[in-house]
XYZ file of C-alpha atoms in Angstrom:
729
model
C -1.558 33.416 -56.670
C -4.725 31.542 -55.836
C -5.151 28.969 -53.178
C -7.621 26.354 -52.967
C -10.460 26.859 -50.214
C -9.106 23.961 -48.289
C -5.548 25.057 -48.243
C -6.750 28.474 -47.120
C -8.733 27.130 -44.186
C -5.884 25.012 -43.120
C -3.618 27.886 -43.124
C -6.023 30.104 -41.143
C -6.561 27.355 -38.765
C -2.871 26.833 -38.215
C -2.378 30.649 -37.646
C -5.220 30.952 -35.121
C -3.897 28.000 -33.357
C -0.475 29.510 -33.260
C -1.701 32.828 -32.141
C -4.016 31.445 -29.390
C -1.169 29.255 -28.178
C 1.222 32.163 -28.036
C -1.424 34.299 -26.257
C -2.119 31.549 -23.675
C 1.405 30.748 -23.347
C 2.215 34.298 -22.559
C -0.639 34.637 -20.191
C 0.380 31.563 -18.294
C 3.879 32.646 -17.844
C 2.984 35.935 -16.618
C 0.576 34.482 -14.186
C 3.664 32.156 -13.053
C 5.685 35.177 -12.569
C 3.097 37.056 -10.832
C 2.508 34.210 -8.364
C 6.301 33.915 -7.855
C 6.350 37.511 -6.643
C 4.174 36.402 -3.644
C 6.693 33.657 -2.606
C 10.074 34.016 -0.924
C 12.348 30.788 -0.520
C 14.774 31.094 2.208
C 17.656 28.289 2.257
C 19.505 27.934 5.535
C 22.792 26.464 6.244
C 21.737 23.025 5.583
C 20.049 23.807 2.354
C 16.528 23.307 3.923
C 13.873 25.431 2.046
C 11.753 27.816 4.270
C 8.958 28.797 1.770
C 7.139 31.919 2.658
C 3.951 32.461 0.611
C 0.913 35.236 0.882
C -1.591 32.441 0.381
C -1.502 28.742 0.877
C -1.552 28.402 -2.835
C 1.430 30.657 -3.056
C 3.179 28.589 -0.454
C 2.256 25.422 -2.322
C 3.756 27.067 -5.767
C 7.121 27.781 -3.804
C 7.101 24.409 -2.256
C 6.921 22.579 -5.582
C 9.359 24.746 -7.153
C 11.944 24.281 -4.305
C 11.568 20.512 -4.393
C 12.305 20.446 -7.987
C 15.496 22.415 -7.184
C 16.351 19.685 -4.798
C 15.575 16.575 -6.801
C 13.293 16.947 -9.978
C 14.386 13.405 -10.811
C 12.545 12.017 -7.773
C 9.544 14.444 -8.299
C 8.945 13.246 -11.846
C 9.580 9.631 -11.096
C 6.997 9.452 -8.390
C 4.365 10.686 -10.739
C 5.468 8.548 -13.474
C 4.806 5.612 -11.334
C 1.588 7.015 -9.729
C -0.122 7.803 -12.907
C 0.785 4.531 -14.550
C 3.294 5.444 -17.162
C 6.337 3.668 -15.897
C 6.622 1.253 -18.870
C 7.174 4.254 -21.274
C 10.590 4.683 -19.648
C 11.477 1.274 -18.237
C 9.964 -1.019 -20.781
C 7.583 -3.896 -20.964
C 8.158 -5.328 -17.575
C 6.579 -2.119 -15.945
C 3.471 -2.719 -17.857
C 1.707 -4.325 -14.810
C 2.702 -1.626 -12.599
C 0.991 0.753 -15.010
C -2.023 -1.316 -15.305
C -2.350 -1.620 -11.627
C -2.490 2.261 -11.366
C -5.102 2.486 -14.143
C -7.433 -0.191 -12.814
C -7.953 1.964 -9.848
C -8.054 5.393 -11.587
C -8.027 6.609 -15.081
C -6.651 10.129 -16.121
C -10.381 10.889 -16.867
C -11.291 9.950 -13.212
C -8.377 11.783 -11.748
C -9.663 14.947 -13.731
C -13.085 14.292 -12.290
C -11.816 14.125 -8.762
C -10.001 17.294 -9.292
C -13.221 18.945 -10.704
C -15.329 18.079 -7.791
C -13.017 19.173 -5.344
C -13.660 22.087 -3.121
C -12.112 25.340 -4.595
C -9.484 25.870 -2.074
C -8.163 22.310 -2.908
C -8.372 22.986 -6.613
C -6.255 26.226 -6.086
C -3.598 23.942 -4.226
C -3.594 21.542 -7.129
C -3.263 24.380 -9.571
C -0.348 25.816 -7.605
C 1.183 22.169 -7.490
C 1.123 22.155 -11.287
C 2.173 25.686 -11.776
C 5.213 25.573 -9.419
C 6.638 22.585 -11.183
C 5.915 24.122 -14.699
C 7.516 27.379 -13.834
C 10.427 25.360 -12.490
C 10.775 23.647 -15.919
C 10.192 27.077 -17.686
C 13.095 28.787 -15.920
C 15.548 25.779 -16.225
C 15.321 24.629 -19.900
C 18.654 22.708 -19.120
C 16.567 20.162 -17.033
C 15.165 17.362 -19.361
C 12.320 15.479 -18.050
C 12.368 11.723 -18.599
C 8.737 11.764 -19.652
C 6.426 14.485 -18.106
C 7.012 17.747 -19.646
C 3.992 19.226 -18.219
C 2.587 18.661 -14.974
C -1.278 18.922 -14.575
C -3.514 19.750 -11.561
C -5.289 16.465 -11.526
C -2.144 14.587 -10.685
C -2.101 14.811 -7.044
C -5.226 12.692 -7.003
C -2.923 9.673 -7.666
C -0.796 10.683 -4.730
C -3.066 11.910 -2.051
C -3.015 9.616 0.979
C 0.159 9.078 3.149
C 3.345 8.049 1.369
C 3.647 7.243 -2.381
C 2.396 3.779 -3.059
C 0.389 3.068 0.190
C -2.260 0.500 -0.116
C -2.208 -0.155 -3.786
C 1.428 -1.602 -3.560
C 0.035 -4.589 -1.526
C -1.698 -5.675 -4.809
C 0.668 -8.141 -6.703
C 1.648 -7.259 -10.295
C 2.641 -10.828 -10.810
C -0.913 -11.931 -9.984
C -2.303 -9.204 -12.296
C -0.046 -10.366 -15.006
C -1.157 -13.935 -14.595
C -4.871 -12.969 -14.943
C -4.635 -10.566 -17.766
C -1.609 -11.988 -19.873
C -2.620 -15.169 -21.868
C -0.297 -18.126 -21.195
C 1.056 -16.785 -17.868
C 0.193 -18.961 -14.851
C 0.776 -17.932 -11.154
C 1.228 -20.837 -8.996
C 1.084 -21.363 -5.266
C 4.706 -22.062 -5.240
C 5.401 -18.707 -6.509
C 3.414 -17.190 -3.873
C 5.349 -19.001 -1.199
C 8.517 -17.925 -2.936
C 7.696 -14.374 -2.907
C 6.661 -14.428 0.700
C 9.807 -15.878 1.731
C 11.802 -13.420 -0.402
C 9.833 -10.552 1.275
C 10.470 -11.960 4.690
C 14.292 -11.939 3.994
C 14.160 -8.098 2.867
C 15.029 -5.210 5.260
C 11.944 -4.720 7.080
C 9.836 -1.667 6.261
C 8.194 0.449 9.096
C 8.678 3.456 11.318
C 8.880 4.481 14.883
C 6.604 6.922 16.811
C 6.968 7.945 20.372
C 4.997 10.626 22.233
C 5.911 11.768 25.752
C 3.759 13.343 28.184
C 4.903 16.621 29.983
C 4.872 14.798 33.209
C 7.835 12.859 32.170
C 9.877 15.746 30.648
C 12.172 18.287 32.345
C 10.348 21.208 30.779
C 6.860 19.862 31.473
C 6.323 20.099 27.603
C 5.001 17.172 25.424
C 7.575 15.627 23.188
C 7.335 13.585 19.813
C 9.722 11.381 18.095
C 9.250 11.250 14.361
C 11.340 8.305 13.001
C 10.020 6.984 9.681
C 12.165 4.006 8.170
C 11.871 4.533 4.479
C 14.533 4.096 1.519
C 17.171 6.853 1.701
C 16.483 10.339 0.065
C 12.694 9.361 -0.339
C 11.790 12.483 1.485
C 13.103 16.086 1.658
C 13.157 18.337 4.603
C 10.796 21.410 4.135
C 9.340 24.326 6.014
C 6.285 25.793 4.309
C 4.426 29.075 5.776
C 1.565 31.279 4.514
C -0.337 34.246 5.850
C -3.408 31.849 5.860
C -2.291 30.078 8.982
C 0.171 27.521 7.519
C 3.262 26.793 9.225
C 4.426 23.359 8.879
C 7.842 21.789 9.148
C 8.981 18.125 8.381
C 9.252 15.557 5.650
C 7.551 15.731 2.341
C 7.579 12.802 -0.084
C 8.950 14.259 -3.319
C 6.002 15.776 -5.365
C 3.580 16.079 -2.311
C 2.197 19.410 -1.440
C 1.812 18.632 2.175
C 4.055 17.793 5.056
C 3.593 14.191 5.607
C 5.400 13.739 8.784
C 6.013 16.656 10.849
C 4.792 19.563 13.087
C 3.572 23.108 13.424
C 3.612 25.355 16.317
C 0.908 23.627 18.194
C 0.702 19.949 16.874
C 2.894 17.249 15.727
C 1.971 14.039 13.756
C 4.311 10.858 12.940
C 2.780 8.101 10.729
C 3.755 4.315 10.944
C 2.517 1.684 8.645
C -0.459 0.077 9.890
C -1.524 -3.404 9.850
C -5.141 -2.751 10.292
C -7.184 -4.851 7.654
C -8.118 -2.107 5.245
C -8.151 -4.108 1.919
C -10.274 -7.315 1.184
C -10.348 -9.746 -1.602
C -13.678 -10.837 -2.959
C -14.005 -14.077 -4.959
C -16.641 -13.358 -7.703
C -18.719 -15.918 -9.414
C -18.796 -15.046 -13.160
C -21.309 -16.207 -15.605
C -21.706 -15.499 -19.444
C -25.227 -14.824 -20.849
C -25.934 -13.542 -24.391
C -22.178 -13.111 -24.862
C -22.150 -10.703 -21.886
C -20.423 -11.381 -18.532
C -22.383 -11.239 -15.276
C -21.426 -11.822 -11.674
C -23.651 -13.353 -9.032
C -24.707 -11.259 -6.213
C -27.275 -12.831 -3.876
C -30.214 -13.597 -6.110
C -29.322 -11.279 -8.776
C -26.914 -11.140 -11.790
C -25.254 -8.071 -12.079
C -23.216 -6.917 -15.215
C -19.482 -7.078 -15.160
C -18.101 -3.700 -16.009
C -15.612 -4.025 -18.781
C -13.170 -1.408 -20.083
C -10.258 -1.409 -22.426
C -6.941 0.271 -21.029
C -4.341 1.169 -23.632
C -0.845 1.343 -22.241
C 2.337 2.349 -23.975
C 5.695 0.832 -23.404
C 9.128 1.159 -24.497
C 11.231 -1.545 -26.488
C 13.944 -1.530 -28.910
C 12.018 -0.458 -31.730
C 10.463 2.536 -30.057
C 7.127 3.278 -28.219
C 4.409 0.511 -28.701
C 0.932 0.010 -27.311
C -0.712 -2.873 -25.663
C -4.566 -3.015 -24.874
C -5.909 -4.843 -21.968
C -9.649 -5.559 -21.344
C -9.977 -5.205 -17.640
C -13.120 -6.096 -15.481
C -14.511 -4.886 -12.100
C -17.615 -5.417 -10.010
C -18.734 -2.916 -7.145
C -16.150 -4.455 -5.057
C -13.370 -3.360 -7.216
C -11.317 -4.259 -10.128
C -10.765 -7.791 -10.820
C -6.856 -8.210 -10.031
C -6.106 -11.873 -9.952
C -7.617 -15.418 -9.546
C -7.678 -18.100 -6.903
C -8.215 -21.716 -8.101
C -9.612 -20.158 -11.602
C -12.106 -17.839 -9.891
C -11.587 -14.143 -10.375
C -10.973 -12.000 -7.343
C -11.782 -8.168 -7.159
C -9.661 -6.242 -4.631
C -11.499 -3.480 -2.636
C -9.514 -0.731 -0.960
C -10.068 2.932 0.043
C -10.101 4.984 -3.022
C -11.457 8.578 -2.414
C -8.537 10.501 -3.528
C -10.100 14.081 -3.105
C -10.982 13.353 0.363
C -7.740 11.737 1.219
C -5.917 14.839 -0.198
C -8.209 17.098 1.790
C -7.287 15.246 4.980
C -3.535 15.082 4.236
C -3.365 18.890 3.810
C -5.943 19.996 6.658
C -3.751 17.792 9.076
C -0.951 20.279 8.855
C -2.910 23.201 10.047
C -4.516 21.896 13.064
C -3.842 23.983 16.382
C -5.051 21.475 19.108
C -6.366 18.149 19.715
C -9.983 18.841 19.031
C -9.079 20.145 15.574
C -6.960 17.182 14.905
C -9.499 14.847 16.306
C -12.227 16.257 13.986
C -9.729 16.245 10.904
C -9.560 12.364 11.546
C -13.386 12.046 10.997
C -12.614 12.405 7.335
C -11.412 8.666 7.651
C -9.407 8.390 4.598
C -5.932 7.996 6.223
C -5.876 4.267 5.358
C -2.252 3.032 5.242
C -1.203 4.647 8.606
C -1.365 4.858 12.175
C -0.695 8.260 13.806
C 1.215 9.220 16.973
C 0.298 12.582 18.001
C 1.506 15.319 20.522
C 0.513 18.795 21.169
C 1.310 22.249 22.918
C -1.516 21.624 25.489
C 0.261 18.594 26.671
C -1.978 15.817 24.889
C -0.420 12.758 23.410
C -2.527 10.425 21.439
C -2.362 7.354 19.145
C -4.696 6.429 16.524
C -4.511 2.798 15.307
C -5.685 3.325 11.464
C -8.289 5.651 10.505
C -10.134 4.078 7.456
C -11.640 0.778 8.784
C -14.594 -0.703 7.018
C -17.340 -2.355 9.009
C -17.543 -6.170 8.369
C -19.588 -8.992 9.548
C -17.399 -10.814 12.014
C -18.767 -14.228 11.089
C -16.291 -14.126 8.147
C -12.565 -14.260 8.186
C -11.603 -11.032 6.150
C -7.675 -12.023 6.581
C -8.606 -14.496 3.506
C -10.637 -13.938 0.365
C -14.367 -13.891 0.992
C -17.191 -14.934 -1.223
C -18.233 -11.973 -3.432
C -21.572 -13.418 -4.144
C -22.725 -13.311 -0.805
C -24.019 -9.834 0.123
C -23.210 -10.322 3.869
C -19.490 -10.078 3.071
C -19.976 -6.322 1.704
C -18.345 -3.606 3.769
C -21.120 -1.944 5.853
C -19.690 1.523 6.102
C -16.813 2.797 8.136
C -16.166 2.616 11.735
C -16.267 5.832 13.493
C -13.005 7.060 14.761
C -14.107 6.573 18.452
C -14.771 2.779 17.591
C -11.249 2.550 16.176
C -8.234 1.555 18.441
C -7.324 4.804 20.371
C -5.145 5.915 22.964
C -5.365 9.325 24.568
C -3.085 10.647 27.456
C -2.486 7.238 29.200
C -1.473 7.375 32.678
C 1.967 5.861 32.110
C 2.788 9.220 30.211
C 4.088 7.773 26.933
C 2.893 6.139 23.782
C 4.917 3.938 21.143
C 4.250 2.335 17.908
C 6.948 0.600 15.886
C 4.685 -1.153 13.616
C 4.009 -3.427 16.537
C 0.713 -4.350 18.096
C -1.378 -1.524 19.479
C -2.119 -3.685 22.560
C 1.252 -2.711 24.146
C 1.412 0.885 22.989
C 1.025 2.287 26.440
C 1.700 -0.927 28.667
C -1.166 -1.476 31.032
C -2.996 1.497 29.834
C -3.015 0.078 26.268
C -6.353 -0.909 24.483
C -7.746 -4.380 25.201
C -7.732 -6.775 22.229
C -11.033 -8.423 23.443
C -12.731 -4.973 22.841
C -12.209 -4.852 19.029
C -13.133 -7.030 16.062
C -9.946 -9.023 14.908
C -9.837 -7.267 11.586
C -8.862 -4.085 13.313
C -5.217 -5.233 14.116
C -2.764 -8.091 13.442
C -1.785 -8.610 17.084
C 1.987 -9.138 16.318
C 4.721 -7.909 18.520
C 8.333 -7.079 16.943
C 11.746 -6.593 18.522
C 11.586 -2.709 17.998
C 8.460 -2.593 19.884
C 9.732 -4.702 22.754
C 13.000 -2.636 22.516
C 10.928 0.574 22.784
C 8.812 -0.562 25.786
C 11.973 -1.604 27.905
C 13.640 1.811 27.151
C 10.504 3.850 27.996
C 9.433 1.802 31.121
C 9.791 3.698 34.417
C 11.816 6.498 32.891
C 11.284 10.286 33.234
C 13.356 13.470 33.002
C 13.202 13.618 29.018
C 14.923 16.469 27.161
C 15.417 16.627 23.439
C 18.836 15.058 23.417
C 17.788 12.438 25.882
C 14.984 11.497 23.623
C 17.481 11.274 20.772
C 19.793 8.951 22.747
C 16.738 6.760 23.340
C 15.831 6.686 19.663
C 19.389 5.635 18.945
C 19.921 3.041 21.739
C 22.303 0.347 20.524
C 20.855 -2.771 22.146
C 19.595 -5.457 19.945
C 16.986 -7.744 21.663
C 16.763 -10.306 18.825
C 20.513 -11.225 19.254
C 19.735 -11.770 23.058
C 17.349 -14.502 21.981
C 19.286 -15.928 18.991
C 23.092 -15.858 20.157
C 22.950 -17.773 23.415
C 21.405 -20.562 21.601
C 24.310 -20.681 19.299
C 26.918 -20.698 22.023
C 25.091 -23.375 23.754
C 25.028 -25.413 20.739
C 28.751 -25.039 20.454
C 29.250 -25.892 24.261
C 27.170 -29.072 23.820
C 28.610 -30.215 20.551
C 30.598 -33.454 20.716
C 32.510 -32.437 17.503
C 35.509 -30.131 18.402
C 35.269 -27.177 16.038
C 38.396 -25.211 16.832
C 37.994 -22.984 13.760
C 34.934 -21.488 15.531
C 36.373 -21.168 18.930
C 37.488 -17.567 18.631
C 34.166 -16.366 16.960
C 32.221 -18.167 19.730
C 34.224 -16.551 22.365
C 33.499 -13.115 21.013
C 29.822 -13.768 21.025
C 29.889 -15.295 24.409
C 31.037 -12.048 25.854
C 28.973 -9.864 23.810
C 26.444 -7.327 25.457
C 24.367 -7.373 22.445
C 24.992 -3.871 21.401
C 25.931 -2.600 17.902
C 28.895 -0.298 17.119
C 31.288 0.464 14.415
C 33.902 -1.385 16.502
C 31.991 -4.396 17.202
C 33.267 -7.744 15.645
C 30.452 -9.648 17.396
C 27.853 -7.498 15.497
C 29.449 -8.518 12.144
C 29.193 -12.122 13.192
C 25.693 -11.873 14.630
C 24.432 -9.949 11.625
C 25.499 -12.559 8.912
C 24.525 -15.569 11.148
C 20.805 -14.184 11.754
C 20.549 -13.118 8.059
C 21.874 -16.647 6.761
C 19.695 -18.459 9.272
C 16.752 -16.680 8.165
C 17.398 -17.706 4.560
C 18.439 -21.390 5.142
C 17.014 -22.358 8.530
C 14.178 -24.873 8.506
C 11.007 -23.471 9.582
C 8.516 -25.797 11.349
C 5.492 -23.446 10.697
C 4.937 -19.815 9.396
C 6.462 -17.487 11.936
C 6.947 -13.749 12.353
C 10.607 -12.357 12.455
C 10.450 -12.185 16.283
C 8.970 -15.854 16.570
C 11.703 -17.109 14.078
C 14.633 -15.792 15.646
C 13.404 -16.889 19.189
C 12.792 -20.490 17.576
C 16.297 -20.441 16.103
C 17.830 -19.521 19.387
C 15.959 -22.120 21.737
C 14.379 -24.948 19.687
C 16.073 -25.534 16.363
C 18.538 -28.388 15.955
C 21.875 -27.739 17.585
C 23.644 -29.220 14.477
C 21.752 -26.654 12.086
C 23.005 -23.757 14.150
C 26.624 -24.786 14.129
C 26.533 -25.773 10.430
C 25.070 -22.197 9.485
C 27.360 -20.314 11.830
C 30.367 -22.378 10.035
C 29.132 -21.407 6.672
C 29.313 -17.618 8.095
C 32.659 -17.706 9.260
C 34.036 -19.277 6.082
C 32.159 -16.717 3.871
C 33.617 -13.734 5.945
C 37.054 -15.279 5.559
C 36.461 -15.589 1.905
C 35.173 -12.126 1.447
C 37.400 -10.171 3.847
C 40.199 -12.465 4.561
C 39.379 -12.909 8.162
C 36.259 -13.319 10.272
C 37.401 -10.971 12.958
C 36.143 -7.807 11.171
C 34.522 -4.704 12.899
C 31.140 -3.928 11.969
C 31.874 -0.549 10.528
C 34.332 -2.107 8.047
C 31.549 -4.129 6.622
C 28.438 -1.782 7.285
C 28.944 1.284 5.094
C 27.206 4.577 3.848
C 27.915 5.578 0.273
C 26.376 7.987 -1.997
C 28.075 8.449 -5.515
C 25.246 10.010 -7.513
C 21.826 11.320 -7.519
C 20.334 8.203 -9.091
C 17.154 6.788 -7.579
C 18.545 3.314 -7.320
C 22.136 3.693 -6.050
C 25.146 1.988 -7.486
C 27.785 0.918 -4.906
C 31.318 0.103 -5.248
C 33.725 -1.545 -2.658
C 36.525 0.478 -4.499
C 35.032 3.987 -4.038
C 34.843 6.260 -0.752
C 32.410 5.341 1.918
C 32.048 5.843 5.666
C 31.397 3.292 8.559
C 28.028 3.104 10.105
C 27.533 1.581 13.540
C 23.758 1.148 13.176
C 21.828 -2.109 12.407
C 18.873 -3.704 10.867
C 15.460 -2.956 12.334
C 14.942 -6.546 11.983
C 17.465 -7.236 15.072
C 15.398 -4.676 17.123
C 17.386 -1.391 16.304
C 15.057 1.388 16.800
C 17.780 3.518 14.552
C 17.137 1.216 11.615
C 19.802 0.980 8.962
C 19.749 -1.834 6.188
C 19.947 -2.793 2.658
C 16.877 -3.691 0.514
C 18.385 -4.794 -2.662
C 21.449 -6.754 -3.972
C 24.385 -4.526 -4.101
C 26.853 -6.773 -5.933
C 29.414 -6.014 -3.355
C 31.306 -7.617 -0.506
C 30.516 -4.802 1.831
C 27.064 -3.884 3.063
C 25.682 -0.450 1.896
C 22.650 0.947 3.506
C 19.611 1.699 1.336
C 16.670 2.313 3.754
C 15.944 2.975 7.292
C 16.515 6.044 9.263
C 16.185 8.820 6.590
C 14.513 11.800 8.168
C 14.158 11.923 11.785
C 12.997 14.755 14.074
C 12.389 15.177 17.793
C 9.942 17.828 18.729
C 9.266 19.554 22.038
C 6.088 21.523 22.389
C 5.537 24.449 24.765
C 5.148 28.210 24.627
C 7.516 27.918 21.557
C 8.125 24.667 19.699
C 11.653 23.567 19.419
C 13.018 20.725 17.186
C 16.032 18.888 16.247
C 16.345 16.907 12.837
C 18.719 14.794 10.751
C 18.456 13.699 7.118
C 20.382 10.918 5.453
C 22.993 12.325 3.156
C 21.649 15.792 2.611
C 18.798 17.861 1.128
C 19.855 17.868 -2.591
C 20.063 15.209 -4.963
C 22.648 16.987 -7.099
C 26.306 15.642 -6.421
C 27.447 19.303 -7.163
C 25.467 20.912 -4.410
C 27.154 21.373 -1.070
C 23.949 19.765 0.358
C 24.190 16.482 -1.341
C 26.312 15.068 1.513
C 26.859 17.698 4.232
C 24.733 15.723 6.640
C 26.370 12.328 6.145
C 28.775 12.753 9.039
C 26.324 14.023 11.450
C 23.991 11.210 10.271
C 26.602 8.611 11.200
C 27.679 10.286 14.577
C 24.091 11.362 15.482
C 24.595 14.946 15.691
C 21.308 16.532 14.890
C 20.860 20.135 13.813
C 18.475 22.693 15.272
C 15.314 23.142 13.234
C 14.970 26.850 12.333
C 11.307 27.412 12.776
C 10.727 30.984 13.665
C 11.453 33.773 11.301
C 14.176 35.320 13.317
C 16.051 31.994 13.431
C 15.497 31.240 9.869
C 17.023 34.617 8.893
C 19.988 33.985 11.371
C 20.871 30.898 9.427
C 19.814 32.038 5.942
C 22.521 31.545 3.141
C 20.339 32.628 0.241
C 16.929 34.244 -0.066
C 15.200 34.539 -3.536
C 11.932 34.454 -5.473
C 11.080 31.432 -7.655
C 12.765 32.067 -11.177
C 15.332 34.596 -9.553
C 17.793 32.404 -7.608
């Protein structure tokens, strides 16, 4: 039989393609198997993976493999979001999250950043992708929602700090209003969003470093206490023969320990309020059907690019094209009074990824300090301690130099060259504390000017844009606990970190009691509740009825109380406790009592019966059910000054409160001849409800019973429950 030439060529091409694919696939799988032979994963009695690799790349390969074993769902979800493909699984409403991601970096730019990276970093990125892909190869029963193959350029989207970081500050609602015809973003919306955000459970973290002169052992200590959504980070230990030996928390999908320690140094990040992002109002002109923006005396061409995004709807996958614009300041993200606004932020993904990884291998302060000179850790402050006894605090790291005649807390005129960033401040020009005389450092997302009491930096020595000088109740609480105290050991620092006093209610509740006492209207229905609050010591516990009353009162007052001016949480609660109308206080409290009676049949209900922990499945957004098992929690919201924060961040559609964020991974570390640490993790290491490590830390978490971290090999082996190579578990 004769075939036309074109058919012969087509068949030959397909045969060659199949042959090459087979050869390449076989070669790649062999490579994965060969690298897996260089990796050993030891799971301890709490399921924590201790990953031992011959090289750093081997360790990264094993680390990502282990993360996928624990919670592939969250690993994949983080990258779906980061690379801007969320709408393909969540639908059209996620388009502007995807557009925001693609505005700042396209796949092609991510690939270019990967390609220009130093060889050692490229090897780690390769190992990242290979570790996940080998997991998917050896677990065919796992069905990804979208990403069936991970690529080495993907970490470029996820390189600095926690997932999201700076980019999440850019409003997707404003992006939509600019890029979607007919959509208007009004000032009233901005006010509503601001108020809604103020009502949410606060984000943030606590970091405390203690000098050896204040500890029983003479060794420096570090509290690592991030406040994140629950199950946002796993606990890992990753070791190589090339000097890596880092233990701590890793956000799912990262290949570096984000908050943790090695034998000699420890690092804790808190969200910074250093001004690291700016908005530039651009003047756009059209000339010969082309767009230009004014910059001084010149017209510069506006860069225009089409971004094609996919999204899911009832009919399947569709596409939408956006024509997006940018100037040298950054992409045009929204408009103010009809003028386009470009958003500028740190965007050097390869350097940021370098800094995040290099941090984990530093052996002393000089090395850590040199690492900070990379200056791409833009979204975080850093609290530090080491085995040589040093403690330090870096307020921010990436801080652009600006002309102080302008107020960069507001949008500035992009047509004026004087508003441009003028390089970066050197680390020594930033706010920095090193070995203060008082012997301790704290940061609870609070002002850096109280980080070490009288030894703190002085605000007059720095430009205003280096810090928003706001205190909060957690910062006040930490300072009072640390002041004039010594004799620390690991357990006593844990006790300090879980101190039950709530300073906000010491400001708010006396004003309510006073309003009741001064009221001419007798309100016998409130007498019992007021009596309990009158005699309260402002401490939270599972048994406290006062805590229940105070929480709902403070929460409702924050929503309904009349604010005479914009105020911080701390200022607001102080105002409601001392200056607000007396009748307003009583009216809101009466509403709280009636609501508790309606929801629970009685206002006289202990906090632990209302405030609960429940984990029913491995979903990223947990469902809650009052009729299903849960346990009581005595902790409270960080809004009230609780260092051990515990709160809800979304509407649970339940009568009871179920925690969604706050204390998640917590560690207390003591440095010395040998490092020692105790840790706890909300729920457990695994996202699989069938795993014994899905909820084996739930009761210890609620009862503040920390576990010893197995850092040294002999300790790991004593607690080993399973040891295996990837693909052979």
